[in-house]
CSV table of C-alpha atoms and ligand atoms in Angstrom, one decimal:
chain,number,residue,atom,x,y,z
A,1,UNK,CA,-34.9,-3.9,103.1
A,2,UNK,CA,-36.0,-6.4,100.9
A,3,UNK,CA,-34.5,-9.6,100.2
A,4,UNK,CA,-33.4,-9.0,96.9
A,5,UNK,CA,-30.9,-6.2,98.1
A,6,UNK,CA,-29.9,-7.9,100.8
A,7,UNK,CA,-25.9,-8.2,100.9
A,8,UNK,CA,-25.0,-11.7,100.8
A,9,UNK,CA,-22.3,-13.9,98.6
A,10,UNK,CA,-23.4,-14.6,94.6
A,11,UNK,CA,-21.1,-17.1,94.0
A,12,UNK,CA,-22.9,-19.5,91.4
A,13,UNK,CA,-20.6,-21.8,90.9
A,14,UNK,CA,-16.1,-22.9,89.9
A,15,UNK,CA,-15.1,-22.6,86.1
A,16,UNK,CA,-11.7,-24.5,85.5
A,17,UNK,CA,-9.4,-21.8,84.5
A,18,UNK,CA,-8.0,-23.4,81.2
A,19,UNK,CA,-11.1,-25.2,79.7
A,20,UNK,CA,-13.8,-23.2,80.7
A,21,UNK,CA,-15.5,-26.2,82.1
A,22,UNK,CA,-18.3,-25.4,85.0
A,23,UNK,CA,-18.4,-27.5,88.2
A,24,UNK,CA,-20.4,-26.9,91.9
A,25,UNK,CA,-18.7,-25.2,94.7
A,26,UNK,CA,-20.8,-27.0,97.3
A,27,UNK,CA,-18.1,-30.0,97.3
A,28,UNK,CA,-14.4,-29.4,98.4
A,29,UNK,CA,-12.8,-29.4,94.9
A,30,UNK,CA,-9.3,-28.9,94.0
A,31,UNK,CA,-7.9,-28.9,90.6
A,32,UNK,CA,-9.6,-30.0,87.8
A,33,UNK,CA,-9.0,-33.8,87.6
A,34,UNK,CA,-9.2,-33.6,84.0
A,35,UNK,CA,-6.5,-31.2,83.3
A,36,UNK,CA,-4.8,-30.5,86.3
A,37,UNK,CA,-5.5,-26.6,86.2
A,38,UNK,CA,-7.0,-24.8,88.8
A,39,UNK,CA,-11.0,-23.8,89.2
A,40,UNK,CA,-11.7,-20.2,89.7
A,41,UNK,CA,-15.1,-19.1,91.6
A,42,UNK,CA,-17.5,-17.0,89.7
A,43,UNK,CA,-20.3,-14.8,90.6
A,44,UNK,CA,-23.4,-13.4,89.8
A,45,UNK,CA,-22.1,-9.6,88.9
A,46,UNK,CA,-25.7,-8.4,87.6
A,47,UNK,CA,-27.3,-8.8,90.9
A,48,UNK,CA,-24.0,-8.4,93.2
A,49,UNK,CA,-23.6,-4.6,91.3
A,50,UNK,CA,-27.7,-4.0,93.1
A,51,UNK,CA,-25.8,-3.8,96.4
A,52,UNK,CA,-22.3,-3.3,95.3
A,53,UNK,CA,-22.2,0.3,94.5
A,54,UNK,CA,-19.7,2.4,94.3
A,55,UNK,CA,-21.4,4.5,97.1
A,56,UNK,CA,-22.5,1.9,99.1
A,57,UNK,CA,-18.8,1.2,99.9
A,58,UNK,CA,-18.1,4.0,101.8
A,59,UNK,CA,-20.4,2.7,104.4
A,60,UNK,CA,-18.6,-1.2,104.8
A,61,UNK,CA,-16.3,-2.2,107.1
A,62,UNK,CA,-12.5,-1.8,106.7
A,63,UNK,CA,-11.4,-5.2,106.0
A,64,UNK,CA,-11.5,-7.4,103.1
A,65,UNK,CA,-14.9,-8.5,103.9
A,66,UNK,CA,-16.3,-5.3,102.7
A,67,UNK,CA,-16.8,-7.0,99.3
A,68,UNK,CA,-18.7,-9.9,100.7
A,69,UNK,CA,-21.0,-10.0,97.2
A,70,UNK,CA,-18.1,-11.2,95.3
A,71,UNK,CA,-16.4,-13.4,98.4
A,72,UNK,CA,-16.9,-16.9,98.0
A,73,UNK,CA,-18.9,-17.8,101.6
A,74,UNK,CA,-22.5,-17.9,101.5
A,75,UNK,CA,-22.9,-18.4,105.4
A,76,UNK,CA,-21.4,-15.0,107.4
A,77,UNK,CA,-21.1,-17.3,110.2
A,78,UNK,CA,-18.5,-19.1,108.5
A,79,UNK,CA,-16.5,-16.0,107.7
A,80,UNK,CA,-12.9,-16.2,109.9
A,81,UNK,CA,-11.4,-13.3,110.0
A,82,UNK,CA,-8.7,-11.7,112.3
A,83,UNK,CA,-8.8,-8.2,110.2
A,84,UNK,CA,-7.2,-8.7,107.3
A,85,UNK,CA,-7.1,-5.9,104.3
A,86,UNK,CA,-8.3,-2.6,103.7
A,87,UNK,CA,-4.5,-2.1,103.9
A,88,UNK,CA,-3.4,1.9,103.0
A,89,UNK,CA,-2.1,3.0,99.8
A,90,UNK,CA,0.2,5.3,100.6
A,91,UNK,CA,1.8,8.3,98.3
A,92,UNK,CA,4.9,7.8,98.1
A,93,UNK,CA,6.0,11.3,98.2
A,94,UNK,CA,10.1,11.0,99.2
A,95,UNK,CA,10.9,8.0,97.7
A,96,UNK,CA,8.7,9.0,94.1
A,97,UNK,CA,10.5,12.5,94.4
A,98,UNK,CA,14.0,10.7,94.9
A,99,UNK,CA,13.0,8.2,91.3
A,100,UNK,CA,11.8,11.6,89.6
A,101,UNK,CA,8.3,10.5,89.2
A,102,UNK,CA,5.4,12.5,90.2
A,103,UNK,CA,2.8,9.5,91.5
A,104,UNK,CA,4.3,6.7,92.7
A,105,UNK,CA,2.1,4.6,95.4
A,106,UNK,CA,2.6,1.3,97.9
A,107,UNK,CA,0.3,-0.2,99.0
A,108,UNK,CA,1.4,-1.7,102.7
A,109,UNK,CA,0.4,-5.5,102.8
A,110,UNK,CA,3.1,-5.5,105.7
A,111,UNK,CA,0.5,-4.3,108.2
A,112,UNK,CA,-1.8,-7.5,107.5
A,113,UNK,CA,-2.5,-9.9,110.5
A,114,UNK,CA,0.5,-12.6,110.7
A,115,UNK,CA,2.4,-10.1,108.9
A,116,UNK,CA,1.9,-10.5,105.0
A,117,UNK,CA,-1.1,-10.5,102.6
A,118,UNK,CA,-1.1,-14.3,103.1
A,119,UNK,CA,-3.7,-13.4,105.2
A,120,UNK,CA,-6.1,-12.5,102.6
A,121,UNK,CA,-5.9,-15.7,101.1
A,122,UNK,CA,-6.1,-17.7,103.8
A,123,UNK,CA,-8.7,-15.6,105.5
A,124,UNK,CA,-10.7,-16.9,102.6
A,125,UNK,CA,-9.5,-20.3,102.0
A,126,UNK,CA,-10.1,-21.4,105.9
A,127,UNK,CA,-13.7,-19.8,105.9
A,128,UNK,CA,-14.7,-21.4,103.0
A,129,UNK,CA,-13.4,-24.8,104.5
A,130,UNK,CA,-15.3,-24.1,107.5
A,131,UNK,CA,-18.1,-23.8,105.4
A,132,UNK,CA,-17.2,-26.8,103.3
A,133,UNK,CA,-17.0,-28.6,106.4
A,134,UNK,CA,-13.4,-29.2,106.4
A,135,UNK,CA,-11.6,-29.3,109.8
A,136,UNK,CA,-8.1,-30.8,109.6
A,137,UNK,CA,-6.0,-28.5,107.1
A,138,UNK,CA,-2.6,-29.5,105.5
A,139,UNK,CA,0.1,-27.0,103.5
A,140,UNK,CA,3.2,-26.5,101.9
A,141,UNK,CA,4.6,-23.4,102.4
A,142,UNK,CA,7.9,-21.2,101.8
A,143,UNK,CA,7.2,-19.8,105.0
A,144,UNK,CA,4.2,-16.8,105.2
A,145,UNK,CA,1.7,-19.3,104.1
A,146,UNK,CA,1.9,-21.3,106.8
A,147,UNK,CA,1.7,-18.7,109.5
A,148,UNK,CA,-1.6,-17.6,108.1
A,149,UNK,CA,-3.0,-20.7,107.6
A,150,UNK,CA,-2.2,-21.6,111.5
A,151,UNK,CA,-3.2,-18.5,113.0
A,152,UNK,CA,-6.6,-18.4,110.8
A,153,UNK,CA,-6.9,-22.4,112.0
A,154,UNK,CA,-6.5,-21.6,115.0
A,155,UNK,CA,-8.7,-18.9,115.5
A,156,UNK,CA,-11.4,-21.8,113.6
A,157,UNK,CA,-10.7,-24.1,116.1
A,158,UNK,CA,-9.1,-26.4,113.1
A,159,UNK,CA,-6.1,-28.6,113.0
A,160,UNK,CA,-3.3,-27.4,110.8
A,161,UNK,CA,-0.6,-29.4,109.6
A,162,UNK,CA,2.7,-27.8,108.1
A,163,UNK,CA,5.0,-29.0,105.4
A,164,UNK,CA,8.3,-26.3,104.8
A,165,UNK,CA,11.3,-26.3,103.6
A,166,UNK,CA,14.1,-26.3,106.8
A,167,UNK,CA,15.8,-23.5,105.5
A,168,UNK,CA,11.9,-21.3,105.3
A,169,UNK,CA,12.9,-17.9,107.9
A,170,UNK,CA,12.9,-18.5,111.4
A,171,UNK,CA,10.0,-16.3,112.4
A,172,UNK,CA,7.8,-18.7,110.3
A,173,UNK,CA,8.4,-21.8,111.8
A,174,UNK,CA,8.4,-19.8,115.5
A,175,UNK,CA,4.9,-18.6,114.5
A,176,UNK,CA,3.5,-22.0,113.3
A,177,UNK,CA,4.3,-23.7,116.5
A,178,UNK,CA,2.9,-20.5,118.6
A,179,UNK,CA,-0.5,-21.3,116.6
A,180,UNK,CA,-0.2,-24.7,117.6
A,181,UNK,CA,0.2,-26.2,114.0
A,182,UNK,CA,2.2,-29.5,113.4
A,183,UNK,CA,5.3,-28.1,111.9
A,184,UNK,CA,7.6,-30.6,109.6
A,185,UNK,CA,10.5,-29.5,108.7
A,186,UNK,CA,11.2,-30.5,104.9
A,187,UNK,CA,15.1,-31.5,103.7
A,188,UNK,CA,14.2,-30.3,99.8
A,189,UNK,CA,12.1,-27.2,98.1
A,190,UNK,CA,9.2,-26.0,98.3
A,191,UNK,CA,7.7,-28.7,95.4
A,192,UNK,CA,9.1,-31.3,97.8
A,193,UNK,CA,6.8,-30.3,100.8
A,194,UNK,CA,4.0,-30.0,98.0
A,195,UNK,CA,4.1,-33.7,97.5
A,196,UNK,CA,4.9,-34.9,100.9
A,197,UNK,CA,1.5,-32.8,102.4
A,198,UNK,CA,-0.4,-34.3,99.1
A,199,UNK,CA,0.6,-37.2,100.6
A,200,UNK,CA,-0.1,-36.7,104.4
A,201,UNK,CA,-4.0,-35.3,102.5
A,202,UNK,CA,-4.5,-39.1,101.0
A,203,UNK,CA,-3.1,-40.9,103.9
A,204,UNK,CA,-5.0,-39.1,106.7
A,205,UNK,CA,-7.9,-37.2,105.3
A,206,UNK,CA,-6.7,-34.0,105.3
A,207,UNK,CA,-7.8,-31.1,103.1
A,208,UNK,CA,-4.8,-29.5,101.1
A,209,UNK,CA,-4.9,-25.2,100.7
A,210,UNK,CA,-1.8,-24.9,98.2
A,211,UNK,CA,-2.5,-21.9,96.4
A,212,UNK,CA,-4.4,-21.9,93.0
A,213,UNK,CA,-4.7,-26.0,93.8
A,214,UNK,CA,-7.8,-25.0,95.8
A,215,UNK,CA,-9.8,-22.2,94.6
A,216,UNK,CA,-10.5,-19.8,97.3
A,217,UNK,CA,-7.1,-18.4,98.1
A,218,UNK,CA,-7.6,-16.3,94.7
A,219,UNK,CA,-10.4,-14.8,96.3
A,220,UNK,CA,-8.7,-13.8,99.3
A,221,UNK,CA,-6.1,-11.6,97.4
A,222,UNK,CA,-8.4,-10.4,94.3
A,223,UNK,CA,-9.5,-7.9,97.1
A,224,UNK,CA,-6.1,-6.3,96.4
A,225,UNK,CA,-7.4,-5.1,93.0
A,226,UNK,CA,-10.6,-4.2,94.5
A,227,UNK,CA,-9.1,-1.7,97.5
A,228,UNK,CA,-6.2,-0.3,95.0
A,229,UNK,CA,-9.4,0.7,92.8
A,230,UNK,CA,-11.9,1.9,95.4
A,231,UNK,CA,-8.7,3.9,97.1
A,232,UNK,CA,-8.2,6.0,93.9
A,233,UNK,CA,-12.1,6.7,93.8
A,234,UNK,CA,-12.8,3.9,91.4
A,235,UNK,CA,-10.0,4.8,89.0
A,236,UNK,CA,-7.2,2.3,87.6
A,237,UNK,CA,-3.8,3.5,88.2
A,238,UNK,CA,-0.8,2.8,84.7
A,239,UNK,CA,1.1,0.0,86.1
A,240,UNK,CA,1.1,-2.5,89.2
A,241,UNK,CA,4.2,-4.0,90.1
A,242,UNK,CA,3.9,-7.7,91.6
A,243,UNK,CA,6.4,-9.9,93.4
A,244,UNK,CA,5.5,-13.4,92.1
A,245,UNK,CA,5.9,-16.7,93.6
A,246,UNK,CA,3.3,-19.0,92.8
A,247,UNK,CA,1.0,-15.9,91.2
A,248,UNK,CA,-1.9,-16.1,92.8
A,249,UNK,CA,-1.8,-12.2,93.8
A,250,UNK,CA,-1.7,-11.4,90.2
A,251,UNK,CA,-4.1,-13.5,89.2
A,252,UNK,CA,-6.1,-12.6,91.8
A,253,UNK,CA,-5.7,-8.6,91.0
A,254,UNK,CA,-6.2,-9.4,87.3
A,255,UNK,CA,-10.2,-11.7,87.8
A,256,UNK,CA,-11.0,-8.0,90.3
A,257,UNK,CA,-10.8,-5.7,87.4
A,258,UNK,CA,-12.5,-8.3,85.1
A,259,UNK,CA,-15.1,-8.5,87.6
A,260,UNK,CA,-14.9,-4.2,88.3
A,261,UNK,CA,-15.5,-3.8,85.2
A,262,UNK,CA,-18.7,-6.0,85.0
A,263,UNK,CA,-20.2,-4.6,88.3
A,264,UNK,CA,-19.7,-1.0,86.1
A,265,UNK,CA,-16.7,0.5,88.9
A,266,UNK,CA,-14.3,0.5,85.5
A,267,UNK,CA,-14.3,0.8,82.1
A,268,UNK,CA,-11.9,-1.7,79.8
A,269,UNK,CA,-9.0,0.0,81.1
A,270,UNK,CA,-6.2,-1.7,82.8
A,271,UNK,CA,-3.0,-1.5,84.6
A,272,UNK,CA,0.0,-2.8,82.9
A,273,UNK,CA,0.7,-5.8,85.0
A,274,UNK,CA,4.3,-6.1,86.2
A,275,UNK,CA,5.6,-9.6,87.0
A,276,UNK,CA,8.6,-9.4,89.1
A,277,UNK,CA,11.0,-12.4,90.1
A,278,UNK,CA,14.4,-13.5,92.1
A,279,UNK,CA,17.3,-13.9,89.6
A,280,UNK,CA,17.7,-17.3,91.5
A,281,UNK,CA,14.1,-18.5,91.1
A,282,UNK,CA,12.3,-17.2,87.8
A,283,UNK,CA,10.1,-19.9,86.2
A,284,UNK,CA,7.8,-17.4,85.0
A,285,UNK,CA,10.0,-14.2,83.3
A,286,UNK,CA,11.9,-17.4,81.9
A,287,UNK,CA,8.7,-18.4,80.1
A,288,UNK,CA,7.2,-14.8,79.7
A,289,UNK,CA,10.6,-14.2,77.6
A,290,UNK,CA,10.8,-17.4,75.7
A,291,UNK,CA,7.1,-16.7,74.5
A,292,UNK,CA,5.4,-19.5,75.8
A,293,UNK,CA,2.4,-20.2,77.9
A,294,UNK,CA,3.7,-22.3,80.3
A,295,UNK,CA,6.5,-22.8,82.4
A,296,UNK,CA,9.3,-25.6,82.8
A,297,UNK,CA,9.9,-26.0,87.0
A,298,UNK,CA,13.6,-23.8,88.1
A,299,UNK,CA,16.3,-25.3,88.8
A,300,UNK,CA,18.3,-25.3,91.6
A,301,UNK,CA,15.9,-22.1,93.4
A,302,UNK,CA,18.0,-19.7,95.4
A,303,UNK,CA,16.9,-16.4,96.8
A,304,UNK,CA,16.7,-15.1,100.1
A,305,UNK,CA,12.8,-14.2,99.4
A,306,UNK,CA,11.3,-17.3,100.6
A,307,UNK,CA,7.8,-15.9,99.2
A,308,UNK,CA,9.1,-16.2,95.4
A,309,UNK,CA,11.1,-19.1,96.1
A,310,UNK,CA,8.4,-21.0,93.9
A,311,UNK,CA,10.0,-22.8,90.9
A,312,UNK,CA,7.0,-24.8,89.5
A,313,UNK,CA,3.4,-22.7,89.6
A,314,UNK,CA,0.4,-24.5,88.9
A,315,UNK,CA,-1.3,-21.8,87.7
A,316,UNK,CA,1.8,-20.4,85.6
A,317,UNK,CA,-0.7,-19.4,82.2
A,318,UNK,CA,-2.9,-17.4,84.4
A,319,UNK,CA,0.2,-14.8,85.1
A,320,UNK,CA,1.6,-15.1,81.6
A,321,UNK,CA,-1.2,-14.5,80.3
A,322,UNK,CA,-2.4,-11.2,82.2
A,323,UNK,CA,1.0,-9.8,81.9
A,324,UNK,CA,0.6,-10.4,78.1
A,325,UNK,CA,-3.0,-9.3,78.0
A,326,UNK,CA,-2.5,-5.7,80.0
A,327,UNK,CA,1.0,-5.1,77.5
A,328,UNK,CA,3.2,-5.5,80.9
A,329,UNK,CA,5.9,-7.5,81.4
A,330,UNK,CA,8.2,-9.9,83.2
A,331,UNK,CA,11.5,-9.3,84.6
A,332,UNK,CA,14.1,-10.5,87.1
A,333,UNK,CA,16.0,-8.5,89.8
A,334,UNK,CA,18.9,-10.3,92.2
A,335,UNK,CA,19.0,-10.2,95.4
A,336,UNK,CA,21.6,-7.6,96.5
A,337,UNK,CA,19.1,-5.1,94.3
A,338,UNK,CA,16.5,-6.3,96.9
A,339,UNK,CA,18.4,-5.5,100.1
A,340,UNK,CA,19.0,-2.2,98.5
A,341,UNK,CA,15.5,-1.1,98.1
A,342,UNK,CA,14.7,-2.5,101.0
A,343,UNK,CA,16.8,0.2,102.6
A,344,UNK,CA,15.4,2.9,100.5
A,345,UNK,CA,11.5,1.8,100.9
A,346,UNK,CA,12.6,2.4,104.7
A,347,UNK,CA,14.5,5.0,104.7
A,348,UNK,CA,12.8,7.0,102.4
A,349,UNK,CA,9.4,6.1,103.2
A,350,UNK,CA,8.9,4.6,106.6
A,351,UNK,CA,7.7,1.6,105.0
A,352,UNK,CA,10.3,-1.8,106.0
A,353,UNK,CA,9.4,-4.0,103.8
A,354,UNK,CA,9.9,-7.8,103.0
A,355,UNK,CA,12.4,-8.4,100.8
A,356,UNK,CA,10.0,-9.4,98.0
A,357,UNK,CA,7.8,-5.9,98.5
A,358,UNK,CA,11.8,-4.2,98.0
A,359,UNK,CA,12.0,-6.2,94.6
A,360,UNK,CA,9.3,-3.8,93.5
A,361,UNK,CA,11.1,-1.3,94.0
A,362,UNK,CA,14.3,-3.1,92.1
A,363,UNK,CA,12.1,-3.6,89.5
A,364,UNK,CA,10.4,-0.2,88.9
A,365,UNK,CA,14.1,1.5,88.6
A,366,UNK,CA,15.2,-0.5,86.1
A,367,UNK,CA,11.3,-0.3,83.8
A,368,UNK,CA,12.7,3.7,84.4
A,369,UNK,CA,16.0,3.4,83.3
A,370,UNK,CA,14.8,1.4,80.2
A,371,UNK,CA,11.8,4.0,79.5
A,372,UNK,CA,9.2,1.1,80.1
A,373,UNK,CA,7.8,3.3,82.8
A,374,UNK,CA,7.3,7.2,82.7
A,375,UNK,CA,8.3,9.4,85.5
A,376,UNK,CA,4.7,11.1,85.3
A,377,UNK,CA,3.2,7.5,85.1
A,378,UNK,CA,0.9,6.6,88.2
A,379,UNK,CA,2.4,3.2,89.7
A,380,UNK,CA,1.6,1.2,92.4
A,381,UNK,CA,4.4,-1.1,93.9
A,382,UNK,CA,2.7,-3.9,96.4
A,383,UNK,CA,4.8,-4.8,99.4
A,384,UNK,CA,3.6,-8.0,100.1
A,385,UNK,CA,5.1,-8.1,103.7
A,386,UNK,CA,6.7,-7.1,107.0
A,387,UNK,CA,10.8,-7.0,106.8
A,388,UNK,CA,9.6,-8.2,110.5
A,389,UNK,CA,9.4,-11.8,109.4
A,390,UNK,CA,13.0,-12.0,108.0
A,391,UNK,CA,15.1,-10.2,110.4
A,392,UNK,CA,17.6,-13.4,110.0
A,393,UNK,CA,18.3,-12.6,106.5
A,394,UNK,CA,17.9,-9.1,106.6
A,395,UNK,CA,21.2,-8.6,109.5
A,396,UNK,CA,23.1,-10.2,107.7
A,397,UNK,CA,22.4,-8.6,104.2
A,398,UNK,CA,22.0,-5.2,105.9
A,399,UNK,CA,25.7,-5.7,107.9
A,400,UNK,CA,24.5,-6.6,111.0
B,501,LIG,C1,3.8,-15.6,99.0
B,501,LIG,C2,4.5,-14.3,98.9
B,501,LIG,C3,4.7,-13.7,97.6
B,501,LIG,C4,4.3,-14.3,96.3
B,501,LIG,O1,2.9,-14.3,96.2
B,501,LIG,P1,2.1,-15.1,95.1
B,501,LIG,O2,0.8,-14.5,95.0
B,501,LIG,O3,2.0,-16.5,95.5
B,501,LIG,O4,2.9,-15.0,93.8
B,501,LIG,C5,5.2,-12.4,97.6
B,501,LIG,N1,5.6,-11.8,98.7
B,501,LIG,C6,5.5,-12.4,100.0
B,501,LIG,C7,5.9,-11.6,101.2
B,501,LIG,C8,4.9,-13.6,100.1
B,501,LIG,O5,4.7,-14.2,101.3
């Protein structure tokens, strides 16, 4: 093999997401001090799409690492990685014959390491501060952040520091401490923590992985868009429906197809991009519906889905705008409709999801009921999680 097709990382450089505005990604940067908005990582797609075939891929290995041209870590040793994607998509042939609809997918993010596709991100946030030489790691989290960010800092041999609210499910705090992360209990919301870790980053020079704040969680879960793609043989399905907290998921899935496209996988066409969110927490569909292009912080955020507990999104344009750009929309379910589909996704598939992956589901039977989705349409709902990390809601809600 020559050196020129040699499979390596052609990341060239970070582009702040609002302005367009170039800057190295040799340095540990975070948001654009200019602006505030978050850098995305961009590649060299002419010479990643030499190696980057589509039958080249058949060949990789099954995690998210596969698509190491268009990962942001240029040395492999500096990849950390416990396994994470390559998740299945599974037909869902009960549960899509129940709804009436002929193709109906999920795509199991439940059977990630620590649990949730938190792993992606983090997978590829904690290489690339390996890389960037960046040992002592700080977060706020609503709860499955923090459990990937301790187990990948762990298996790094870095120190992790946690910042959640006290009322983030159980299993997350349990699973922090296991990984041996400093775990501080929060009395406030999730924007809370986020300042008080900002803080602990100034005061004892630690390096802060909120998502979209530093630029290589993105990364992690663009592979989403990548493996949904390459597991329909390179084709796009209609609609993806996405449980949104802070975004970065849709975001993520939204720069892959760009990026697809470029590398010659896809054509221009594209999924309609579903943005669901808790009744009780919905910064975003409030926005998405009043027109605008950003979002005023929730009020008062209450749902039992600590992952979309997220009422302030620093990268709220980035969703807005792909749910505007790929004509799909934005839409809220409660959290009694999320219990209930998390009972059907079990019951009917097999599949026992977090209550976030159920507000898919919510979601999908009401775009039916209101003709927004076709039966015959091919839609892919992402569960985002394991139902395993919430059992203490879950009795409850289920009547246990
Ligand atoms: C974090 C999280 C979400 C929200 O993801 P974003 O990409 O930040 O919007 C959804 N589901 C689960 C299970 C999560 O942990």
């Amino acid at each position: 093999m020559s050196q020129r097709t040699e499979i390596r990382s052609h990341i060239t450089h970070l582009e702040c997401s609002l302005s367009g505005e170039p800057c190295g990604h040799e340095l540990p940067h975070r948001l654009n001090p200019k602006n505030g908005k978050p850098y995305l990582a961009r590649y060299d797609l002419a010479a990643a799409a030499e190696t980057m075939t589509k039958e080249s891929m058949a060949e990789r290995e099954p995690n998210m690492w596969r698509y190491r041209e268009v990962m942001p870590v240029v040395d492999p040793a500096n990849i950390v990685t416990l396994g994470e994607g390559f998740t299945p998509l599974r037909q869902a042939g009960r549960l899509g014959k129940h709804l009436g609809m002929s193709d109906l997918l999920i795509k199991d993010e439940g059977v990630n390491p620590t649990g949730s596709f938190k792993a992606r991100g983090l997978s590829a946030a904690v290489s690339k501060a390996l890389e960037l030489k960046q040992m002592k790691l700080t977060m706020p989290s609503a709860g499955n952040a923090a459990g990937a960010m301790s187990a990948y800092a762990a298996a790094a041999g870095m120190e992790a520091h946690v910042y959640m609210p006290k009322d983030a499910p159980i299993a997350n705090q349990i699973e922090c401490v296991a990984y041996g992360a400093d775990l501080n209990l929060v009395d406030g919301f999730i924007t809370d923590a986020g300042r008080i870790s900002g803080e602990a980053a100034e005061e004892h020079g630690l390096f802060d992985v909120s998502t979209l704040k530093e630029p290589y969680r993105a990364e992690g879960k663009k592979t989403m868009g990548y493996e949904i793609v390459e597991q329909l043989r390179f084709e796009v399905p209609d609609v993806v429906i996405y449980p949104t907290g802070g975004g970065t998921g849709i975001v993520g899935i939204w720069k892959a197809l760009d990026e697809m496209e470029q590398l010659g996988w896809i054509g221009s066409e594209r999924p309609r991009m579903v943005c669901v969110q808790a009744e009780g927490c919905a910064p975003l569909v409030t926005a998405y519906n009043k027109g605008e292009e950003f979002a005023d912080p929730f009020p008062n955020p209450k749902t039992l889905a600590a992952g979309m507990r997220v009422p302030a999104a620093v990268g709220d344009f980035l969703v807005i705008r792909a749910v505007r750009e790929s004509g799909g929309t934005a839409l809220t379910v409660t959290d009694d409709q999320m219990v209930d589909s998390v009972r059907d996704m079990a019951s009917f598939e097999g599949i026992f999801p977090a209550p976030e992956g159920g507000a898919t589901l919510s979601a999908l039977q009401l775009l039916l009921d209101s003709g927004e989705i076709g039966k015959d349409e091919r839609v892919v709902l992402l569960n985002t999680g394991s139902a395993v990390k919430y059992l203490d809601v879950l009795g409850p809600a289920l009547g246990l």
